[in-house]
Short mmCIF file of C-alpha atoms and ligand atoms in Angstrom, two decimals:
data_model
loop_
_atom_site.label_atom_id
_atom_site.label_comp_id
_atom_site.label_asym_id
_atom_site.label_seq_id
_atom_site.Cartn_x
_atom_site.Cartn_y
_atom_site.Cartn_z
CA MET A 73 -204.74 -113.08 -46.44
CA LYS A 74 -203.69 -111.51 -43.17
CA LYS A 75 -203.96 -113.68 -40.05
CA ILE A 76 -206.45 -111.26 -38.44
CA THR A 77 -208.70 -111.39 -41.55
CA VAL A 78 -208.73 -115.18 -41.40
CA VAL A 79 -209.65 -115.09 -37.70
CA VAL A 80 -212.50 -112.64 -38.36
CA LEU A 81 -213.82 -114.71 -41.30
CA VAL A 82 -213.71 -117.95 -39.27
CA ALA A 83 -215.48 -116.22 -36.36
CA MET A 84 -218.18 -114.94 -38.74
CA PHE A 85 -218.65 -118.42 -40.24
CA VAL A 86 -218.94 -120.09 -36.82
CA ASN A 87 -221.38 -117.40 -35.74
CA THR A 88 -223.56 -118.12 -38.81
CA LEU A 89 -223.56 -121.85 -37.99
CA CYS A 90 -224.57 -121.15 -34.40
CA ALA A 91 -227.16 -118.46 -35.17
CA ASN A 92 -230.15 -120.64 -34.53
CA GLU A 93 -232.60 -118.18 -33.15
CA ASP A 94 -235.86 -120.12 -32.87
CA TRP A 95 -238.89 -118.22 -34.22
CA GLY A 96 -236.42 -115.52 -35.23
CA LYS A 97 -236.75 -112.17 -33.56
CA THR A 98 -239.92 -111.20 -35.41
CA GLY A 99 -241.95 -114.30 -34.48
CA HIS A 100 -241.24 -113.98 -30.76
CA ARG A 101 -242.06 -110.27 -30.83
CA VAL A 102 -245.42 -110.93 -32.54
CA VAL A 103 -246.35 -113.40 -29.77
CA GLY A 104 -245.39 -110.79 -27.12
CA GLU A 105 -247.25 -107.97 -28.87
CA VAL A 106 -250.43 -110.03 -29.40
CA ALA A 107 -250.33 -111.08 -25.73
CA GLU A 108 -250.04 -107.46 -24.65
CA LYS A 109 -253.41 -106.74 -26.31
CA HIS A 110 -255.13 -109.52 -24.32
CA LEU A 111 -253.76 -108.74 -20.84
CA SER A 112 -256.00 -107.85 -17.89
CA LYS A 113 -255.35 -104.56 -16.04
CA LYS A 114 -253.95 -106.46 -13.08
CA ALA A 115 -251.57 -108.49 -15.22
CA LYS A 116 -250.38 -105.35 -17.04
CA LYS A 117 -249.57 -103.72 -13.70
CA GLY A 118 -247.77 -106.79 -12.29
CA ILE A 119 -245.75 -107.26 -15.47
CA SER A 120 -244.84 -103.58 -15.68
CA GLU A 121 -243.54 -103.68 -12.09
CA LEU A 122 -241.34 -106.69 -12.88
CA LEU A 123 -240.08 -105.50 -16.26
CA GLY A 124 -239.73 -101.80 -15.40
CA GLY A 125 -242.11 -100.85 -18.20
CA GLN A 126 -240.44 -102.92 -20.94
CA SER A 127 -242.91 -104.50 -23.37
CA LEU A 128 -243.39 -108.26 -23.75
CA ALA A 129 -242.23 -107.89 -27.37
CA LEU A 130 -238.99 -106.31 -26.22
CA VAL A 131 -238.16 -109.05 -23.70
CA SER A 132 -239.40 -111.92 -25.90
CA ASN A 133 -235.96 -112.73 -27.36
CA HIS A 134 -234.09 -112.76 -24.06
CA GLY A 135 -234.26 -116.58 -24.07
CA ASP A 136 -232.17 -116.62 -27.27
CA ASP A 137 -229.93 -113.68 -26.36
CA ILE A 138 -228.59 -115.48 -23.27
CA LYS A 139 -227.49 -118.48 -25.39
CA SER A 140 -224.21 -116.65 -26.05
CA ASP A 141 -223.44 -116.77 -22.30
CA ARG A 142 -222.28 -120.23 -21.15
CA HIS A 143 -223.59 -119.46 -17.69
CA TYR A 144 -227.08 -120.11 -19.12
CA ASP A 145 -226.26 -123.35 -21.00
CA SER A 146 -228.62 -125.40 -18.81
CA PHE A 147 -231.61 -123.60 -20.36
CA GLY A 148 -230.72 -124.91 -23.87
CA PRO A 149 -233.04 -127.97 -23.85
CA TRP A 150 -235.97 -125.89 -22.53
CA HIS A 151 -236.58 -124.44 -26.01
CA TYR A 152 -237.96 -127.65 -27.55
CA VAL A 153 -238.98 -131.27 -27.12
CA ASN A 154 -238.31 -134.17 -29.48
CA PHE A 155 -240.03 -137.56 -29.56
CA PRO A 156 -240.89 -140.04 -32.34
CA PHE A 157 -244.03 -139.63 -34.45
CA GLY A 158 -246.76 -141.96 -33.21
CA GLU A 159 -245.57 -141.68 -29.59
CA LYS A 160 -247.02 -139.57 -26.79
CA TYR A 161 -244.96 -137.03 -24.86
CA GLU A 162 -246.10 -138.55 -21.59
CA THR A 163 -244.66 -142.01 -22.32
CA ALA A 164 -241.69 -141.12 -24.56
CA PRO A 165 -238.21 -141.10 -22.94
CA LYS A 166 -237.53 -137.69 -21.38
CA ASN A 167 -234.48 -135.50 -21.78
CA LYS A 168 -232.98 -135.51 -18.29
CA LYS A 169 -231.76 -131.96 -18.86
CA GLY A 170 -235.34 -130.76 -19.34
CA ASP A 171 -237.56 -129.82 -22.24
CA ILE A 172 -240.02 -127.11 -23.24
CA ILE A 173 -242.88 -128.52 -21.13
CA GLN A 174 -240.77 -128.81 -17.98
CA GLY A 175 -239.29 -125.39 -18.76
CA ILE A 176 -242.67 -123.69 -19.09
CA ASN A 177 -243.97 -125.37 -15.93
CA THR A 178 -240.90 -124.23 -14.00
CA CYS A 179 -241.36 -120.63 -15.19
CA ILE A 180 -245.02 -120.70 -14.11
CA SER A 181 -244.19 -122.18 -10.66
CA ILE A 182 -241.51 -119.56 -9.98
CA LEU A 183 -243.83 -116.73 -11.05
CA LYS A 184 -246.64 -118.05 -8.83
CA ASP A 185 -244.40 -118.59 -5.79
CA GLU A 186 -244.66 -115.68 -3.33
CA LYS A 187 -241.21 -116.58 -2.02
CA SER A 188 -239.50 -116.00 -5.40
CA SER A 189 -237.32 -112.88 -5.58
CA LYS A 190 -238.34 -110.02 -7.90
CA GLU A 191 -235.17 -110.65 -9.91
CA ASP A 192 -236.05 -114.34 -10.44
CA LYS A 193 -239.64 -113.48 -11.31
CA ALA A 194 -238.48 -110.95 -13.94
CA PHE A 195 -236.07 -113.49 -15.46
CA TYR A 196 -238.58 -116.36 -15.59
CA LEU A 197 -241.28 -114.06 -16.96
CA LYS A 198 -239.00 -113.20 -19.91
CA MET A 199 -238.27 -116.91 -20.36
CA LEU A 200 -241.99 -117.79 -20.26
CA VAL A 201 -242.75 -115.23 -22.98
CA HIS A 202 -240.01 -116.82 -25.08
CA PHE A 203 -240.94 -120.48 -24.49
CA ILE A 204 -244.67 -119.99 -25.20
CA GLY A 205 -243.48 -118.62 -28.54
CA ASP A 206 -241.26 -121.66 -29.15
CA LEU A 207 -244.12 -123.99 -28.17
CA HIS A 208 -246.05 -122.70 -31.19
CA GLN A 209 -243.19 -123.27 -33.67
CA PRO A 210 -244.14 -126.74 -35.00
CA LEU A 211 -240.51 -127.85 -35.48
CA HIS A 212 -239.82 -127.23 -31.77
CA ILE A 213 -242.08 -130.22 -31.09
CA GLY A 214 -239.91 -132.29 -33.35
CA LEU A 215 -237.85 -135.40 -33.99
CA GLY A 216 -234.54 -136.10 -32.26
CA GLU A 217 -233.06 -137.89 -35.29
CA ASP A 218 -232.82 -134.65 -37.33
CA LYS A 219 -232.64 -132.24 -34.36
CA GLY A 220 -236.07 -130.78 -34.97
CA GLY A 221 -235.43 -130.34 -38.72
CA ASN A 222 -232.04 -128.64 -38.26
CA ASP A 223 -230.49 -131.61 -40.15
CA PHE A 224 -233.34 -131.74 -42.72
CA GLN A 225 -231.76 -129.98 -45.70
CA VAL A 226 -234.02 -128.11 -48.14
CA ARG A 227 -233.69 -125.20 -50.54
CA TRP A 228 -235.50 -121.92 -50.14
CA PHE A 229 -235.70 -120.76 -53.75
CA ASN A 230 -232.02 -121.06 -54.78
CA GLU A 231 -230.48 -121.01 -51.34
CA GLY A 232 -229.53 -124.04 -49.26
CA THR A 233 -231.07 -124.07 -45.78
CA ASN A 234 -232.89 -126.49 -43.47
CA LEU A 235 -236.52 -127.10 -42.55
CA HIS A 236 -236.10 -125.78 -39.01
CA THR A 237 -234.77 -122.43 -40.21
CA VAL A 238 -237.54 -122.16 -42.80
CA TRP A 239 -240.08 -122.40 -39.96
CA ASP A 240 -238.11 -120.29 -37.45
CA SER A 241 -237.67 -117.32 -39.70
CA THR A 242 -237.45 -117.73 -43.50
CA LEU A 243 -241.20 -118.06 -44.11
CA LEU A 244 -242.03 -115.15 -41.82
CA ASN A 245 -239.30 -112.94 -43.28
CA PHE A 246 -240.63 -113.77 -46.76
CA TYR A 247 -243.96 -112.28 -45.65
CA ASP A 248 -242.02 -109.04 -45.16
CA MET A 249 -244.01 -107.38 -42.38
CA SER A 250 -242.72 -105.90 -39.13
CA TYR A 251 -243.77 -107.46 -35.84
CA THR A 252 -246.10 -104.52 -35.13
CA GLU A 253 -247.72 -104.87 -38.57
CA LEU A 254 -248.15 -108.62 -38.05
CA ALA A 255 -249.63 -108.12 -34.56
CA ALA A 256 -251.97 -105.41 -35.83
CA ASN A 257 -253.18 -107.61 -38.68
CA THR A 258 -254.10 -110.82 -36.90
CA ASP A 259 -257.43 -112.51 -37.62
CA VAL A 260 -260.42 -110.68 -36.14
CA LEU A 261 -261.86 -113.01 -33.48
CA SER A 262 -265.01 -112.91 -31.36
CA LYS A 263 -264.74 -113.13 -27.55
CA GLU A 264 -265.93 -116.72 -27.80
CA GLU A 265 -263.26 -117.59 -30.36
CA VAL A 266 -260.54 -116.07 -28.16
CA ALA A 267 -261.87 -118.04 -25.16
CA GLU A 268 -261.82 -121.22 -27.25
CA ILE A 269 -258.18 -120.66 -28.23
CA ARG A 270 -257.22 -119.93 -24.61
CA LYS A 271 -258.80 -123.14 -23.39
CA GLY A 272 -256.73 -126.23 -22.65
CA THR A 273 -253.32 -126.86 -21.17
CA VAL A 274 -249.72 -126.34 -22.21
CA LEU A 275 -249.69 -130.03 -23.22
CA ASP A 276 -252.80 -129.58 -25.42
CA TRP A 277 -251.11 -126.65 -27.19
CA MET A 278 -247.95 -128.72 -27.62
CA TYR A 279 -249.99 -131.49 -29.33
CA GLU A 280 -251.48 -128.93 -31.73
CA SER A 281 -247.96 -127.92 -32.78
CA ARG A 282 -247.08 -131.60 -33.01
CA LEU A 283 -249.92 -132.26 -35.49
CA LEU A 284 -248.65 -129.38 -37.62
CA CYS A 285 -245.13 -130.79 -37.41
CA GLU A 286 -246.39 -134.16 -38.71
CA ASP A 287 -248.25 -132.40 -41.53
CA ILE A 288 -245.08 -130.47 -42.46
CA TYR A 289 -243.05 -133.71 -42.62
CA GLN A 290 -245.72 -135.34 -44.81
CA ASN A 291 -245.59 -132.37 -47.18
CA THR A 292 -241.85 -131.70 -47.39
CA GLU A 293 -239.13 -133.84 -49.02
CA VAL A 294 -235.44 -133.80 -48.09
CA GLY A 295 -233.65 -131.60 -50.64
CA GLU A 296 -236.92 -130.11 -51.90
CA LYS A 297 -236.87 -126.65 -53.42
CA LEU A 298 -239.44 -124.68 -51.46
CA ARG A 299 -240.85 -121.57 -53.09
CA TYR A 300 -243.99 -119.45 -53.53
CA ASP A 301 -246.46 -122.36 -53.26
CA TYR A 302 -244.96 -123.39 -49.88
CA ALA A 303 -245.38 -119.86 -48.52
CA TYR A 304 -248.93 -119.77 -49.92
CA LYS A 305 -249.77 -123.13 -48.34
CA TYR A 306 -248.39 -122.39 -44.87
CA MET A 307 -248.52 -118.63 -44.30
CA ASP A 308 -251.94 -118.71 -42.64
CA VAL A 309 -250.85 -121.61 -40.40
CA LEU A 310 -247.84 -119.60 -39.31
CA ARG A 311 -249.86 -116.43 -38.65
CA SER A 312 -252.44 -118.39 -36.69
CA GLN A 313 -249.74 -120.10 -34.58
CA LEU A 314 -248.31 -116.71 -33.63
CA GLN A 315 -251.74 -115.32 -32.77
CA ASN A 316 -252.66 -118.40 -30.73
CA GLY A 317 -249.32 -118.16 -28.92
CA GLY A 318 -250.02 -114.55 -27.96
CA ILE A 319 -253.59 -115.24 -26.81
CA ARG A 320 -252.47 -118.22 -24.71
CA LEU A 321 -249.51 -116.37 -23.21
CA ALA A 322 -251.90 -113.61 -22.10
CA GLY A 323 -254.24 -116.26 -20.66
CA LEU A 324 -251.43 -117.70 -18.55
CA LEU A 325 -250.24 -114.26 -17.41
CA ASN A 326 -253.77 -113.14 -16.52
CA GLU A 327 -254.05 -116.23 -14.33
CA ILE A 328 -250.59 -115.80 -12.77
CA PHE A 329 -251.07 -112.09 -11.96
CA GLY A 330 -254.86 -112.33 -11.36
N1 ADE B 631 -232.21 -128.92 -31.10
C1 ADE B 631 -232.51 -130.21 -31.11
N2 ADE B 631 -233.83 -130.42 -31.38
C2 ADE B 631 -234.37 -129.18 -31.53
C3 ADE B 631 -235.68 -128.72 -31.78
N3 ADE B 631 -236.72 -129.56 -31.94
N4 ADE B 631 -235.87 -127.38 -31.84
C4 ADE B 631 -234.83 -126.54 -31.66
N5 ADE B 631 -233.58 -126.90 -31.43
C5 ADE B 631 -233.34 -128.23 -31.35
ZN1 ZN B 632 -236.01 -122.81 -33.62
ZN1 ZN B 633 -236.14 -120.49 -28.14
#
């Protein structure tokens, strides 16, 4: 094999190993698109001014796109939080480099601060859209010992993968719908139901994901071959997490731009 071919193959392999894209592009876009449908007029205007008319779906993956630029390495730990089952976030040892809760709170503070530059506001708005998505991926509220399921090997039908990837993207891709189709086919909710979902704090929403994470660990064995029944069991959970993420993101943005 030519030297250049070897270099290209190695680069492709390394890229595959590193291609950990959280919810996957589709999941983040669904959260953005659902949020868009729940925005107030004022929030729509404020967001449009910051993003130059780009949709929330379009900017929702910026948080992952910048991972390829080392300049943004410090944002890495903001995508998740890990602590042992049975412990509370508030009392568990914190990652000094930050976590998803600190990340979301920082985004909100910068967006609310009149002194923040337009450029900073636009950047942290994109990051907030992304992190509210991650907050609703149960494995992003995970365990440190297996890196949020990244080291939890399973099979998806005949292919080797890990539990984190199954929840980031494999399950959703298996559903085989575009982000616009998924956002257009969310559960039909009354005003009261939407208000109920919007209620609570970022921490409350994190604990909901945490409960799901515990359920997933109770129902999945290392090395297990996951197939149709797994998709059947969890597809509605996944769809509801994406819808809740969108509704809550809109709630935060309506408050920030209100
Ligand atoms: N890296 C380490 N833990 C992680 C988690 N819970 N989610 C995503 N990436 C991680
Ligand atoms: Zn992920
Ligand atoms: Zn992420």
